[in-house]
Amino acid sequence: MPGHPRAEAFKADGNKYFKGGDYKAAIAKYKEATAIDPNVPAYWSNMAACYEKISDYEEMENAARSCVKADKNFVKGYFRLATALKAKNDLEGCIKSLESGLAVDSTNSDLKRMKKDLTELQRGENVAAYIRKCEEQTANGDIAGAYKTLELASRLDAGNPDIERMMGRVKPKYERMEAQRRSNLSADAVHKERGDDSFKNAQFEVAIDHYTKCLDGLQRRGESQSDLAMKAHSNRAACYKQISNFDGVIEDCTAVLEVDPENVKALVRRAQAFEGVERYRFALQDVKTVLAMGYAKVGKTNMDMCNMMQHRLNRTVQQLKKGNH
């Protein structure tokens, strides 16, 4: 919908200057148009295009933001804003702007193409950062750290030749170190590590078998409260949770909590398992124990989850009380 006649006249003058390549004169005309009617997004959008031509990305961003403010459904405003932010190397803000625009028009080809290009650029930068980190770790002799860094990089960009080249250097060293380390492990520790490997491959029953052998061996040696035993109990509880064996989860978490009463992971897992077997009051007790520890110890994820569980369990317990009257 056209704006005020005088503002439209200034816009027309601005367009003439723009076509003639006199971008500063065009900006002046668009500014006069916005002074009369700041709610027409095209004035701001055209002004932003002029600032792009003279590489003034700070002012381009300001004009684009005013464009979006004038009309949140004017998709070109988001594109102008994203272009300015990309030029300023604010990739996070750029993606946010593109997503806002795509929320208005999910089919817009300019926004989609730019988002795709930017995601690729961001991924490339992240991979490059991982490779730099890996090179530093390798130079410092941290082969295990370098290998883990390369695994993370591979998840971002599988088949990347730079990652594969580094992996070719790092992996043989890592495997030799791992073989040496494992050769020095006790039989119980070997079972625990095999359990970990099986868990990573979603072979939960196999993992449970290894953790059980580890724990049986430790018990025979009177080491059922050792750090290794606590890790085996904790990891076996995670396996039991995956196959919905809630009694197994409760038993293993209880073994951990007898040694470490404030183990947050064990308390949360046991609360979830208690809820799974409809022992709601016990679940509520574990949840309250976690919440009483405070944010710093528990962390945001566990705090949010326990707050939600507490509300849900309180409702359930109240309904059960009513049902018993």
PDB file of C-alpha atoms in Angstrom:
ATOM      1  CA  MET A   1       0.000   0.000   0.000  1.00  0.00           C
ATOM      2  CA  PRO A   2       1.585   3.345  -1.050  1.00  0.00           C
ATOM      3  CA  GLY A   3       2.489   5.849   1.615  1.00  0.00           C
ATOM      4  CA  HIS A   4       2.059   9.594   1.854  1.00  0.00           C
ATOM      5  CA  PRO A   5       2.220  11.314  -1.606  1.00  0.00           C
ATOM      6  CA  ARG A   6       5.219  13.488  -0.636  1.00  0.00           C
ATOM      7  CA  ALA A   7       7.011  10.512   0.864  1.00  0.00           C
ATOM      8  CA  GLU A   8       6.345   8.524  -2.341  1.00  0.00           C
ATOM      9  CA  ALA A   9       7.785  11.396  -4.371  1.00  0.00           C
ATOM     10  CA  PHE A  10      10.992  11.319  -2.273  1.00  0.00           C
ATOM     11  CA  LYS A  11      11.133   7.536  -2.761  1.00  0.00           C
ATOM     12  CA  ALA A  12      10.822   7.974  -6.559  1.00  0.00           C
ATOM     13  CA  ASP A  13      13.695  10.508  -6.490  1.00  0.00           C
ATOM     14  CA  GLY A  14      15.725   8.080  -4.396  1.00  0.00           C
ATOM     15  CA  ASN A  15      15.105   5.288  -6.890  1.00  0.00           C
ATOM     16  CA  LYS A  16      16.396   7.522  -9.730  1.00  0.00           C
ATOM     17  CA  TYR A  17      19.592   8.315  -7.795  1.00  0.00           C
ATOM     18  CA  PHE A  18      20.005   4.610  -6.957  1.00  0.00           C
ATOM     19  CA  LYS A  19      19.750   3.603 -10.627  1.00  0.00           C
ATOM     20  CA  GLY A  20      22.271   6.320 -11.493  1.00  0.00           C
ATOM     21  CA  GLY A  21      24.721   5.001  -8.871  1.00  0.00           C
ATOM     22  CA  ASP A  22      24.548   8.077  -6.609  1.00  0.00           C
ATOM     23  CA  TYR A  23      23.850   6.106  -3.441  1.00  0.00           C
ATOM     24  CA  LYS A  24      24.458   8.890  -0.934  1.00  0.00           C
ATOM     25  CA  ALA A  25      21.934  11.145  -2.699  1.00  0.00           C
ATOM     26  CA  ALA A  26      19.485   8.243  -2.795  1.00  0.00           C
ATOM     27  CA  ILE A  27      19.936   7.677   0.981  1.00  0.00           C
ATOM     28  CA  ALA A  28      19.132  11.353   1.626  1.00  0.00           C
ATOM     29  CA  LYS A  29      15.851  11.033  -0.354  1.00  0.00           C
ATOM     30  CA  TYR A  30      14.844   7.798   1.397  1.00  0.00           C
ATOM     31  CA  LYS A  31      15.557   9.466   4.746  1.00  0.00           C
ATOM     32  CA  GLU A  32      13.196  12.299   3.793  1.00  0.00           C
ATOM     33  CA  ALA A  33      10.560   9.708   2.901  1.00  0.00           C
ATOM     34  CA  THR A  34      10.943   7.949   6.294  1.00  0.00           C
ATOM     35  CA  ALA A  35      10.755  11.291   8.107  1.00  0.00           C
ATOM     36  CA  ILE A  36       7.267  11.765   6.635  1.00  0.00           C
ATOM     37  CA  ASP A  37       6.125   8.139   7.060  1.00  0.00           C
ATOM     38  CA  PRO A  38       8.402   5.740   8.996  1.00  0.00           C
ATOM     39  CA  ASN A  39       5.916   2.856   8.693  1.00  0.00           C
ATOM     40  CA  VAL A  40       6.515   2.054   5.014  1.00  0.00           C
ATOM     41  CA  PRO A  41       9.119  -0.782   4.985  1.00  0.00           C
ATOM     42  CA  ALA A  42      10.179  -0.211   1.345  1.00  0.00           C
ATOM     43  CA  TYR A  43      11.761   3.167   2.232  1.00  0.00           C
ATOM     44  CA  TRP A  44      13.992   1.528   4.853  1.00  0.00           C
ATOM     45  CA  SER A  45      14.688  -1.490   2.629  1.00  0.00           C
ATOM     46  CA  ASN A  46      15.835   0.718  -0.269  1.00  0.00           C
ATOM     47  CA  MET A  47      17.960   2.771   2.119  1.00  0.00           C
ATOM     48  CA  ALA A  48      19.574  -0.455   3.414  1.00  0.00           C
ATOM     49  CA  ALA A  49      20.335  -1.477  -0.199  1.00  0.00           C
ATOM     50  CA  CYS A  50      22.152   1.849  -0.713  1.00  0.00           C
ATOM     51  CA  TYR A  51      24.238   1.352   2.436  1.00  0.00           C
ATOM     52  CA  GLU A  52      25.168  -2.112   1.159  1.00  0.00           C
ATOM     53  CA  LYS A  53      26.421  -0.531  -2.097  1.00  0.00           C
ATOM     54  CA  ILE A  54      28.766   1.783  -0.166  1.00  0.00           C
ATOM     55  CA  SER A  55      29.752  -1.012   2.287  1.00  0.00           C
ATOM     56  CA  ASP A  56      28.416   0.817   5.359  1.00  0.00           C
ATOM     57  CA  TYR A  57      27.106  -2.284   7.087  1.00  0.00           C
ATOM     58  CA  GLU A  58      26.509  -0.602  10.447  1.00  0.00           C
ATOM     59  CA  GLU A  59      23.991   1.788   8.890  1.00  0.00           C
ATOM     60  CA  MET A  60      22.661  -0.999   6.674  1.00  0.00           C
ATOM     61  CA  GLU A  61      21.850  -2.983   9.830  1.00  0.00           C
ATOM     62  CA  ASN A  62      20.102   0.043  11.393  1.00  0.00           C
ATOM     63  CA  ALA A  63      17.998   0.638   8.262  1.00  0.00           C
ATOM     64  CA  ALA A  64      17.117  -3.058   8.003  1.00  0.00           C
ATOM     65  CA  ARG A  65      16.048  -3.189  11.669  1.00  0.00           C
ATOM     66  CA  SER A  66      13.830  -0.133  11.073  1.00  0.00           C
ATOM     67  CA  CYS A  67      12.400  -1.949   8.016  1.00  0.00           C
ATOM     68  CA  VAL A  68      11.463  -5.004  10.121  1.00  0.00           C
ATOM     69  CA  LYS A  69      10.034  -2.728  12.812  1.00  0.00           C
ATOM     70  CA  ALA A  70       7.891  -0.944  10.207  1.00  0.00           C
ATOM     71  CA  ASP A  71       6.397  -4.224   8.974  1.00  0.00           C
ATOM     72  CA  LYS A  72       7.244  -7.596  10.533  1.00  0.00           C
ATOM     73  CA  ASN A  73       5.759  -9.382   7.509  1.00  0.00           C
ATOM     74  CA  PHE A  74       7.982  -7.595   4.973  1.00  0.00           C
ATOM     75  CA  VAL A  75      10.348 -10.489   4.204  1.00  0.00           C
ATOM     76  CA  LYS A  76      12.958  -8.433   2.338  1.00  0.00           C
ATOM     77  CA  GLY A  77      13.702  -6.609   5.609  1.00  0.00           C
ATOM     78  CA  TYR A  78      14.978  -9.843   7.162  1.00  0.00           C
ATOM     79  CA  PHE A  79      17.107 -10.528   4.102  1.00  0.00           C
ATOM     80  CA  ARG A  80      18.644  -7.023   4.276  1.00  0.00           C
ATOM     81  CA  LEU A  81      19.312  -7.464   8.006  1.00  0.00           C
ATOM     82  CA  ALA A  82      20.885 -10.896   7.477  1.00  0.00           C
ATOM     83  CA  THR A  83      23.108  -9.497   4.701  1.00  0.00           C
ATOM     84  CA  ALA A  84      24.354  -6.699   6.981  1.00  0.00           C
ATOM     85  CA  LEU A  85      25.017  -9.063   9.893  1.00  0.00           C
ATOM     86  CA  LYS A  86      26.848 -11.523   7.651  1.00  0.00           C
ATOM     87  CA  ALA A  87      29.098  -8.713   6.399  1.00  0.00           C
ATOM     88  CA  LYS A  88      29.788  -7.791  10.052  1.00  0.00           C
ATOM     89  CA  ASN A  89      30.681 -11.463  10.693  1.00  0.00           C
ATOM     90  CA  ASP A  90      27.799 -11.860  13.161  1.00  0.00           C
ATOM     91  CA  LEU A  91      26.876 -15.312  11.848  1.00  0.00           C
ATOM     92  CA  GLU A  92      24.690 -16.201  14.816  1.00  0.00           C
ATOM     93  CA  GLY A  93      22.636 -13.002  14.453  1.00  0.00           C
ATOM     94  CA  CYS A  94      22.492 -13.543  10.686  1.00  0.00           C
ATOM     95  CA  ILE A  95      21.011 -17.039  11.054  1.00  0.00           C
ATOM     96  CA  LYS A  96      18.524 -15.733  13.632  1.00  0.00           C
ATOM     97  CA  SER A  97      17.380 -13.055  11.185  1.00  0.00           C
ATOM     98  CA  LEU A  98      17.014 -15.613   8.375  1.00  0.00           C
ATOM     99  CA  GLU A  99      14.977 -17.895  10.629  1.00  0.00           C
ATOM    100  CA  SER A 100      12.698 -14.983  11.581  1.00  0.00           C
ATOM    101  CA  GLY A 101      12.161 -14.254   7.881  1.00  0.00           C
ATOM    102  CA  LEU A 102      11.486 -17.917   7.069  1.00  0.00           C
ATOM    103  CA  ALA A 103       8.916 -17.982   9.884  1.00  0.00           C
ATOM    104  CA  VAL A 104       7.052 -15.328   7.867  1.00  0.00           C
ATOM    105  CA  ASP A 105       7.605 -16.989   4.476  1.00  0.00           C
ATOM    106  CA  SER A 106       9.064 -20.509   4.629  1.00  0.00           C
ATOM    107  CA  THR A 107       9.289 -20.711   0.807  1.00  0.00           C
ATOM    108  CA  ASN A 108      11.409 -17.578   0.231  1.00  0.00           C
ATOM    109  CA  SER A 109      14.270 -18.748  -2.013  1.00  0.00           C
ATOM    110  CA  ASP A 110      16.695 -15.911  -1.099  1.00  0.00           C
ATOM    111  CA  LEU A 111      16.396 -16.610   2.621  1.00  0.00           C
ATOM    112  CA  LYS A 112      16.638 -20.386   2.131  1.00  0.00           C
ATOM    113  CA  ARG A 113      19.696 -20.135  -0.099  1.00  0.00           C
ATOM    114  CA  MET A 114      21.471 -17.729   2.234  1.00  0.00           C
ATOM    115  CA  LYS A 115      20.720 -19.902   5.270  1.00  0.00           C
ATOM    116  CA  LYS A 116      22.087 -22.972   3.485  1.00  0.00           C
ATOM    117  CA  ASP A 117      25.271 -21.116   2.469  1.00  0.00           C
ATOM    118  CA  LEU A 118      25.700 -19.739   5.968  1.00  0.00           C
ATOM    119  CA  THR A 119      25.183 -23.119   7.642  1.00  0.00           C
ATOM    120  CA  GLU A 120      27.884 -24.535   5.365  1.00  0.00           C
ATOM    121  CA  LEU A 121      30.175 -21.603   6.204  1.00  0.00           C
ATOM    122  CA  GLN A 122      29.581 -22.038   9.922  1.00  0.00           C
ATOM    123  CA  ARG A 123      30.199 -25.768   9.697  1.00  0.00           C
ATOM    124  CA  GLY A 124      33.445 -25.124   7.787  1.00  0.00           C
ATOM    125  CA  GLU A 125      34.601 -22.662  10.470  1.00  0.00           C
ATOM    126  CA  ASN A 126      33.761 -25.119  13.260  1.00  0.00           C
ATOM    127  CA  VAL A 127      35.637 -27.934  11.507  1.00  0.00           C
ATOM    128  CA  ALA A 128      38.655 -25.655  10.970  1.00  0.00           C
ATOM    129  CA  ALA A 129      38.605 -24.764  14.693  1.00  0.00           C
ATOM    130  CA  TYR A 130      38.497 -28.460  15.625  1.00  0.00           C
ATOM    131  CA  ILE A 131      41.452 -29.200  13.324  1.00  0.00           C
ATOM    132  CA  ARG A 132      43.491 -26.343  14.854  1.00  0.00           C
ATOM    133  CA  LYS A 133      42.677 -27.668  18.333  1.00  0.00           C
ATOM    134  CA  CYS A 134      43.658 -31.200  17.258  1.00  0.00           C
ATOM    135  CA  GLU A 135      47.014 -29.956  15.926  1.00  0.00           C
ATOM    136  CA  GLU A 136      47.707 -28.180  19.246  1.00  0.00           C
ATOM    137  CA  GLN A 137      46.746 -31.289  21.243  1.00  0.00           C
ATOM    138  CA  THR A 138      48.946 -33.508  19.056  1.00  0.00           C
ATOM    139  CA  ALA A 139      51.900 -31.102  19.454  1.00  0.00           C
ATOM    140  CA  ASN A 140      51.398 -31.190  23.252  1.00  0.00           C
ATOM    141  CA  GLY A 141      51.275 -35.006  23.274  1.00  0.00           C
ATOM    142  CA  ASP A 142      47.554 -35.197  24.163  1.00  0.00           C
ATOM    143  CA  ILE A 143      46.778 -37.963  21.664  1.00  0.00           C
ATOM    144  CA  ALA A 144      43.569 -39.085  23.415  1.00  0.00           C
ATOM    145  CA  GLY A 145      42.251 -35.501  23.399  1.00  0.00           C
ATOM    146  CA  ALA A 146      43.230 -35.057  19.737  1.00  0.00           C
ATOM    147  CA  TYR A 147      41.394 -38.254  18.780  1.00  0.00           C
ATOM    148  CA  LYS A 148      38.212 -37.137  20.606  1.00  0.00           C
ATOM    149  CA  THR A 149      38.416 -33.721  18.897  1.00  0.00           C
ATOM    150  CA  LEU A 150      38.638 -35.415  15.483  1.00  0.00           C
ATOM    151  CA  GLU A 151      35.641 -37.616  16.311  1.00  0.00           C
ATOM    152  CA  LEU A 152      33.609 -34.457  17.045  1.00  0.00           C
ATOM    153  CA  ALA A 153      34.830 -32.880  13.787  1.00  0.00           C
ATOM    154  CA  SER A 154      33.848 -36.030  11.844  1.00  0.00           C
ATOM    155  CA  ARG A 155      30.285 -35.777  13.132  1.00  0.00           C
ATOM    156  CA  LEU A 156      30.081 -32.270  11.669  1.00  0.00           C
ATOM    157  CA  ASP A 157      31.641 -33.104   8.306  1.00  0.00           C
ATOM    158  CA  ALA A 158      32.113 -36.815   7.588  1.00  0.00           C
ATOM    159  CA  GLY A 159      34.566 -37.499   4.774  1.00  0.00           C
ATOM    160  CA  ASN A 160      36.318 -34.119   5.072  1.00  0.00           C
ATOM    161  CA  PRO A 161      39.828 -34.688   3.594  1.00  0.00           C
ATOM    162  CA  ASP A 162      41.566 -32.535   6.238  1.00  0.00           C
ATOM    163  CA  ILE A 163      39.908 -34.511   9.045  1.00  0.00           C
ATOM    164  CA  GLU A 164      40.760 -37.826   7.379  1.00  0.00           C
ATOM    165  CA  ARG A 165      44.385 -36.715   6.903  1.00  0.00           C
ATOM    166  CA  MET A 166      44.660 -35.817  10.608  1.00  0.00           C
ATOM    167  CA  MET A 167      42.866 -39.021  11.597  1.00  0.00           C
ATOM    168  CA  GLY A 168      45.433 -40.986   9.578  1.00  0.00           C
ATOM    169  CA  ARG A 169      48.152 -39.466  11.770  1.00  0.00           C
ATOM    170  CA  VAL A 170      46.386 -39.545  15.132  1.00  0.00           C
ATOM    171  CA  LYS A 171      44.363 -42.790  15.088  1.00  0.00           C
ATOM    172  CA  PRO A 172      47.310 -45.266  14.889  1.00  0.00           C
ATOM    173  CA  LYS A 173      49.004 -43.509  17.849  1.00  0.00           C
ATOM    174  CA  TYR A 174      45.731 -43.474  19.804  1.00  0.00           C
ATOM    175  CA  GLU A 175      45.090 -47.174  19.134  1.00  0.00           C
ATOM    176  CA  ARG A 176      48.626 -48.092  20.264  1.00  0.00           C
ATOM    177  CA  MET A 177      48.146 -46.056  23.461  1.00  0.00           C
ATOM    178  CA  GLU A 178      44.729 -47.617  24.080  1.00  0.00           C
ATOM    179  CA  ALA A 179      46.091 -51.144  23.565  1.00  0.00           C
ATOM    180  CA  GLN A 180      48.904 -50.388  26.025  1.00  0.00           C
ATOM    181  CA  ARG A 181      46.498 -48.861  28.551  1.00  0.00           C
ATOM    182  CA  ARG A 182      44.049 -51.762  28.321  1.00  0.00           C
ATOM    183  CA  SER A 183      46.843 -54.313  28.706  1.00  0.00           C
ATOM    184  CA  ASN A 184      47.516 -52.823  32.133  1.00  0.00           C
ATOM    185  CA  LEU A 185      43.880 -52.985  33.264  1.00  0.00           C
ATOM    186  CA  SER A 186      42.489 -55.536  35.686  1.00  0.00           C
ATOM    187  CA  ALA A 187      39.998 -58.096  34.356  1.00  0.00           C
ATOM    188  CA  ASP A 188      37.183 -56.214  36.115  1.00  0.00           C
ATOM    189  CA  ALA A 189      38.161 -52.900  34.520  1.00  0.00           C
ATOM    190  CA  VAL A 190      38.311 -54.608  31.109  1.00  0.00           C
ATOM    191  CA  HIS A 191      34.718 -55.831  31.577  1.00  0.00           C
ATOM    192  CA  LYS A 192      33.662 -52.289  32.545  1.00  0.00           C
ATOM    193  CA  GLU A 193      35.250 -50.847  29.387  1.00  0.00           C
ATOM    194  CA  ARG A 194      33.713 -53.531  27.195  1.00  0.00           C
ATOM    195  CA  GLY A 195      30.397 -52.622  28.779  1.00  0.00           C
ATOM    196  CA  ASP A 196      30.983 -48.979  27.849  1.00  0.00           C
ATOM    197  CA  ASP A 197      31.768 -49.961  24.238  1.00  0.00           C
ATOM    198  CA  SER A 198      28.607 -52.095  24.027  1.00  0.00           C
ATOM    199  CA  PHE A 199      26.507 -49.274  25.511  1.00  0.00           C
ATOM    200  CA  LYS A 200      27.804 -46.840  22.855  1.00  0.00           C
ATOM    201  CA  ASN A 201      26.703 -49.357  20.194  1.00  0.00           C
ATOM    202  CA  ALA A 202      23.221 -49.660  21.822  1.00  0.00           C
ATOM    203  CA  GLN A 203      23.928 -53.327  22.772  1.00  0.00           C
ATOM    204  CA  PHE A 204      22.386 -52.873  26.217  1.00  0.00           C
ATOM    205  CA  GLU A 205      21.981 -56.549  27.175  1.00  0.00           C
ATOM    206  CA  VAL A 206      25.644 -57.247  26.266  1.00  0.00           C
ATOM    207  CA  ALA A 207      26.726 -54.170  28.242  1.00  0.00           C
ATOM    208  CA  ILE A 208      24.714 -55.333  31.300  1.00  0.00           C
ATOM    209  CA  ASP A 209      26.503 -58.693  31.135  1.00  0.00           C
ATOM    210  CA  HIS A 210      29.939 -57.008  31.151  1.00  0.00           C
ATOM    211  CA  TYR A 211      29.032 -54.630  34.004  1.00  0.00           C
ATOM    212  CA  THR A 212      27.681 -57.565  36.020  1.00  0.00           C
ATOM    213  CA  LYS A 213      30.923 -59.528  35.521  1.00  0.00           C
ATOM    214  CA  CYS A 214      32.881 -56.450  36.595  1.00  0.00           C
ATOM    215  CA  LEU A 215      30.772 -56.047  39.754  1.00  0.00           C
ATOM    216  CA  ASP A 216      30.897 -59.770  40.603  1.00  0.00           C
ATOM    217  CA  GLY A 217      34.711 -59.710  40.374  1.00  0.00           C
ATOM    218  CA  LEU A 218      34.937 -56.599  42.542  1.00  0.00           C
ATOM    219  CA  GLN A 219      32.631 -58.137  45.150  1.00  0.00           C
ATOM    220  CA  ARG A 220      34.808 -61.268  45.339  1.00  0.00           C
ATOM    221  CA  ARG A 221      37.799 -59.041  46.095  1.00  0.00           C
ATOM    222  CA  GLY A 222      35.932 -56.962  48.672  1.00  0.00           C
ATOM    223  CA  GLU A 223      35.982 -53.870  46.421  1.00  0.00           C
ATOM    224  CA  SER A 224      32.222 -53.439  46.002  1.00  0.00           C
ATOM    225  CA  GLN A 225      32.395 -49.796  47.129  1.00  0.00           C
ATOM    226  CA  SER A 226      35.348 -48.776  44.931  1.00  0.00           C
ATOM    227  CA  ASP A 227      35.191 -46.005  42.296  1.00  0.00           C
ATOM    228  CA  LEU A 228      35.160 -48.671  39.583  1.00  0.00           C
ATOM    229  CA  ALA A 229      32.170 -50.374  41.226  1.00  0.00           C
ATOM    230  CA  MET A 230      30.294 -47.058  41.440  1.00  0.00           C
ATOM    231  CA  LYS A 231      30.890 -46.415  37.723  1.00  0.00           C
ATOM    232  CA  ALA A 232      29.772 -49.945  36.819  1.00  0.00           C
ATOM    233  CA  HIS A 233      26.580 -49.599  38.908  1.00  0.00           C
ATOM    234  CA  SER A 234      25.864 -46.170  37.383  1.00  0.00           C
ATOM    235  CA  ASN A 235      26.423 -47.384  33.819  1.00  0.00           C
ATOM    236  CA  ARG A 236      24.428 -50.580  34.348  1.00  0.00           C
ATOM    237  CA  ALA A 237      21.569 -48.435  35.691  1.00  0.00           C
ATOM    238  CA  ALA A 238      21.701 -46.443  32.418  1.00  0.00           C
ATOM    239  CA  CYS A 239      21.405 -49.726  30.478  1.00  0.00           C
ATOM    240  CA  TYR A 240      18.480 -50.918  32.604  1.00  0.00           C
ATOM    241  CA  LYS A 241      16.780 -47.562  31.987  1.00  0.00           C
ATOM    242  CA  GLN A 242      17.132 -48.061  28.210  1.00  0.00           C
ATOM    243  CA  ILE A 243      15.318 -51.435  28.388  1.00  0.00           C
ATOM    244  CA  SER A 244      12.763 -50.191  30.993  1.00  0.00           C
ATOM    245  CA  ASN A 245      13.979 -52.532  33.749  1.00  0.00           C
ATOM    246  CA  PHE A 246      13.042 -50.048  36.477  1.00  0.00           C
ATOM    247  CA  ASP A 247      13.759 -52.426  39.376  1.00  0.00           C
ATOM    248  CA  GLY A 248      17.308 -52.849  38.053  1.00  0.00           C
ATOM    249  CA  VAL A 249      17.702 -49.055  37.828  1.00  0.00           C
ATOM    250  CA  ILE A 250      16.492 -48.636  41.431  1.00  0.00           C
ATOM    251  CA  GLU A 251      18.841 -51.340  42.738  1.00  0.00           C
ATOM    252  CA  ASP A 252      21.961 -49.964  41.003  1.00  0.00           C
ATOM    253  CA  CYS A 253      21.208 -46.322  41.841  1.00  0.00           C
ATOM    254  CA  THR A 254      20.632 -47.282  45.477  1.00  0.00           C
ATOM    255  CA  ALA A 255      24.060 -48.999  45.524  1.00  0.00           C
ATOM    256  CA  VAL A 256      25.638 -45.750  44.280  1.00  0.00           C
ATOM    257  CA  LEU A 257      23.694 -43.589  46.751  1.00  0.00           C
ATOM    258  CA  GLU A 258      24.748 -45.733  49.731  1.00  0.00           C
ATOM    259  CA  VAL A 259      28.334 -44.649  49.007  1.00  0.00           C
ATOM    260  CA  ASP A 260      27.598 -41.178  47.537  1.00  0.00           C
ATOM    261  CA  PRO A 261      24.239 -39.916  48.927  1.00  0.00           C
ATOM    262  CA  GLU A 262      24.346 -36.691  46.867  1.00  0.00           C
ATOM    263  CA  ASN A 263      25.020 -38.291  43.470  1.00  0.00           C
ATOM    264  CA  VAL A 264      22.661 -36.210  41.315  1.00  0.00           C
ATOM    265  CA  LYS A 265      22.623 -38.584  38.337  1.00  0.00           C
ATOM    266  CA  ALA A 266      21.705 -41.563  40.564  1.00  0.00           C
ATOM    267  CA  LEU A 267      18.966 -39.602  42.387  1.00  0.00           C
ATOM    268  CA  VAL A 268      17.374 -38.397  39.117  1.00  0.00           C
ATOM    269  CA  ARG A 269      17.534 -41.850  37.513  1.00  0.00           C
ATOM    270  CA  ARG A 270      16.104 -43.525  40.620  1.00  0.00           C
ATOM    271  CA  ALA A 271      13.281 -40.958  40.812  1.00  0.00           C
ATOM    272  CA  GLN A 272      12.364 -41.673  37.179  1.00  0.00           C
ATOM    273  CA  ALA A 273      12.455 -45.425  37.866  1.00  0.00           C
ATOM    274  CA  PHE A 274      10.317 -45.074  41.013  1.00  0.00           C
ATOM    275  CA  GLU A 275       7.787 -43.169  38.921  1.00  0.00           C
ATOM    276  CA  GLY A 276       7.952 -45.946  36.313  1.00  0.00           C
ATOM    277  CA  VAL A 277       6.934 -48.562  38.921  1.00  0.00           C
ATOM    278  CA  GLU A 278       4.290 -46.200  40.419  1.00  0.00           C
ATOM    279  CA  ARG A 279       6.140 -45.664  43.714  1.00  0.00           C
ATOM    280  CA  TYR A 280       5.334 -41.970  43.515  1.00  0.00           C
ATOM    281  CA  ARG A 281       6.164 -40.934  47.096  1.00  0.00           C
ATOM    282  CA  PHE A 282       9.667 -42.419  46.832  1.00  0.00           C
ATOM    283  CA  ALA A 283      10.126 -40.648  43.478  1.00  0.00           C
ATOM    284  CA  LEU A 284       8.989 -37.361  45.018  1.00  0.00           C
ATOM    285  CA  GLN A 285      11.446 -37.786  47.880  1.00  0.00           C
ATOM    286  CA  ASP A 286      14.407 -38.205  45.489  1.00  0.00           C
ATOM    287  CA  VAL A 287      13.269 -35.228  43.399  1.00  0.00           C
ATOM    288  CA  LYS A 288      13.018 -33.019  46.505  1.00  0.00           C
ATOM    289  CA  THR A 289      16.516 -34.115  47.564  1.00  0.00           C
ATOM    290  CA  VAL A 290      17.890 -32.971  44.196  1.00  0.00           C
ATOM    291  CA  LEU A 291      16.037 -29.630  44.267  1.00  0.00           C
ATOM    292  CA  ALA A 292      17.283 -28.928  47.811  1.00  0.00           C
ATOM    293  CA  MET A 293      20.909 -29.172  46.621  1.00  0.00           C
ATOM    294  CA  GLY A 294      20.658 -25.934  44.666  1.00  0.00           C
ATOM    295  CA  TYR A 295      21.235 -24.808  41.114  1.00  0.00           C
ATOM    296  CA  ALA A 296      25.063 -24.667  41.220  1.00  0.00           C
ATOM    297  CA  LYS A 297      25.448 -28.350  42.124  1.00  0.00           C
ATOM    298  CA  VAL A 298      22.543 -29.728  40.120  1.00  0.00           C
ATOM    299  CA  GLY A 299      22.707 -27.735  36.856  1.00  0.00           C
ATOM    300  CA  LYS A 300      19.927 -26.260  34.708  1.00  0.00           C
ATOM    301  CA  THR A 301      18.857 -29.440  32.882  1.00  0.00           C
ATOM    302  CA  ASN A 302      18.394 -31.507  36.057  1.00  0.00           C
ATOM    303  CA  MET A 303      16.811 -28.574  37.906  1.00  0.00           C
ATOM    304  CA  ASP A 304      14.218 -28.011  35.144  1.00  0.00           C
ATOM    305  CA  MET A 305      13.495 -31.742  34.846  1.00  0.00           C
ATOM    306  CA  CYS A 306      13.087 -32.185  38.627  1.00  0.00           C
ATOM    307  CA  ASN A 307      10.804 -29.149  38.882  1.00  0.00           C
ATOM    308  CA  MET A 308       8.560 -30.632  36.183  1.00  0.00           C
ATOM    309  CA  MET A 309       8.641 -34.049  37.879  1.00  0.00           C
ATOM    310  CA  GLN A 310       7.798 -32.499  41.252  1.00  0.00           C
ATOM    311  CA  HIS A 311       4.679 -30.793  39.858  1.00  0.00           C
ATOM    312  CA  ARG A 312       3.604 -33.993  38.092  1.00  0.00           C
ATOM    313  CA  LEU A 313       4.272 -36.240  41.119  1.00  0.00           C
ATOM    314  CA  ASN A 314       2.561 -33.854  43.546  1.00  0.00           C
ATOM    315  CA  ARG A 315      -0.567 -33.964  41.379  1.00  0.00           C
ATOM    316  CA  THR A 316      -0.444 -37.762  41.209  1.00  0.00           C
ATOM    317  CA  VAL A 317       0.061 -38.143  44.977  1.00  0.00           C
ATOM    318  CA  GLN A 318      -2.856 -35.740  45.675  1.00  0.00           C
ATOM    319  CA  GLN A 319      -5.124 -37.676  43.281  1.00  0.00           C
ATOM    320  CA  LEU A 320      -4.181 -40.938  44.990  1.00  0.00           C
ATOM    321  CA  LYS A 321      -5.007 -39.421  48.404  1.00  0.00           C
ATOM    322  CA  LYS A 322      -8.429 -38.332  47.127  1.00  0.00           C
ATOM    323  CA  GLY A 323      -9.015 -41.786  45.696  1.00  0.00           C
ATOM    324  CA  ASN A 324      -8.273 -43.402  49.054  1.00  0.00           C
ATOM    325  CA  HIS A 325     -10.899 -41.308  50.923  1.00  0.00           C
TER     326      HIS A 325
END
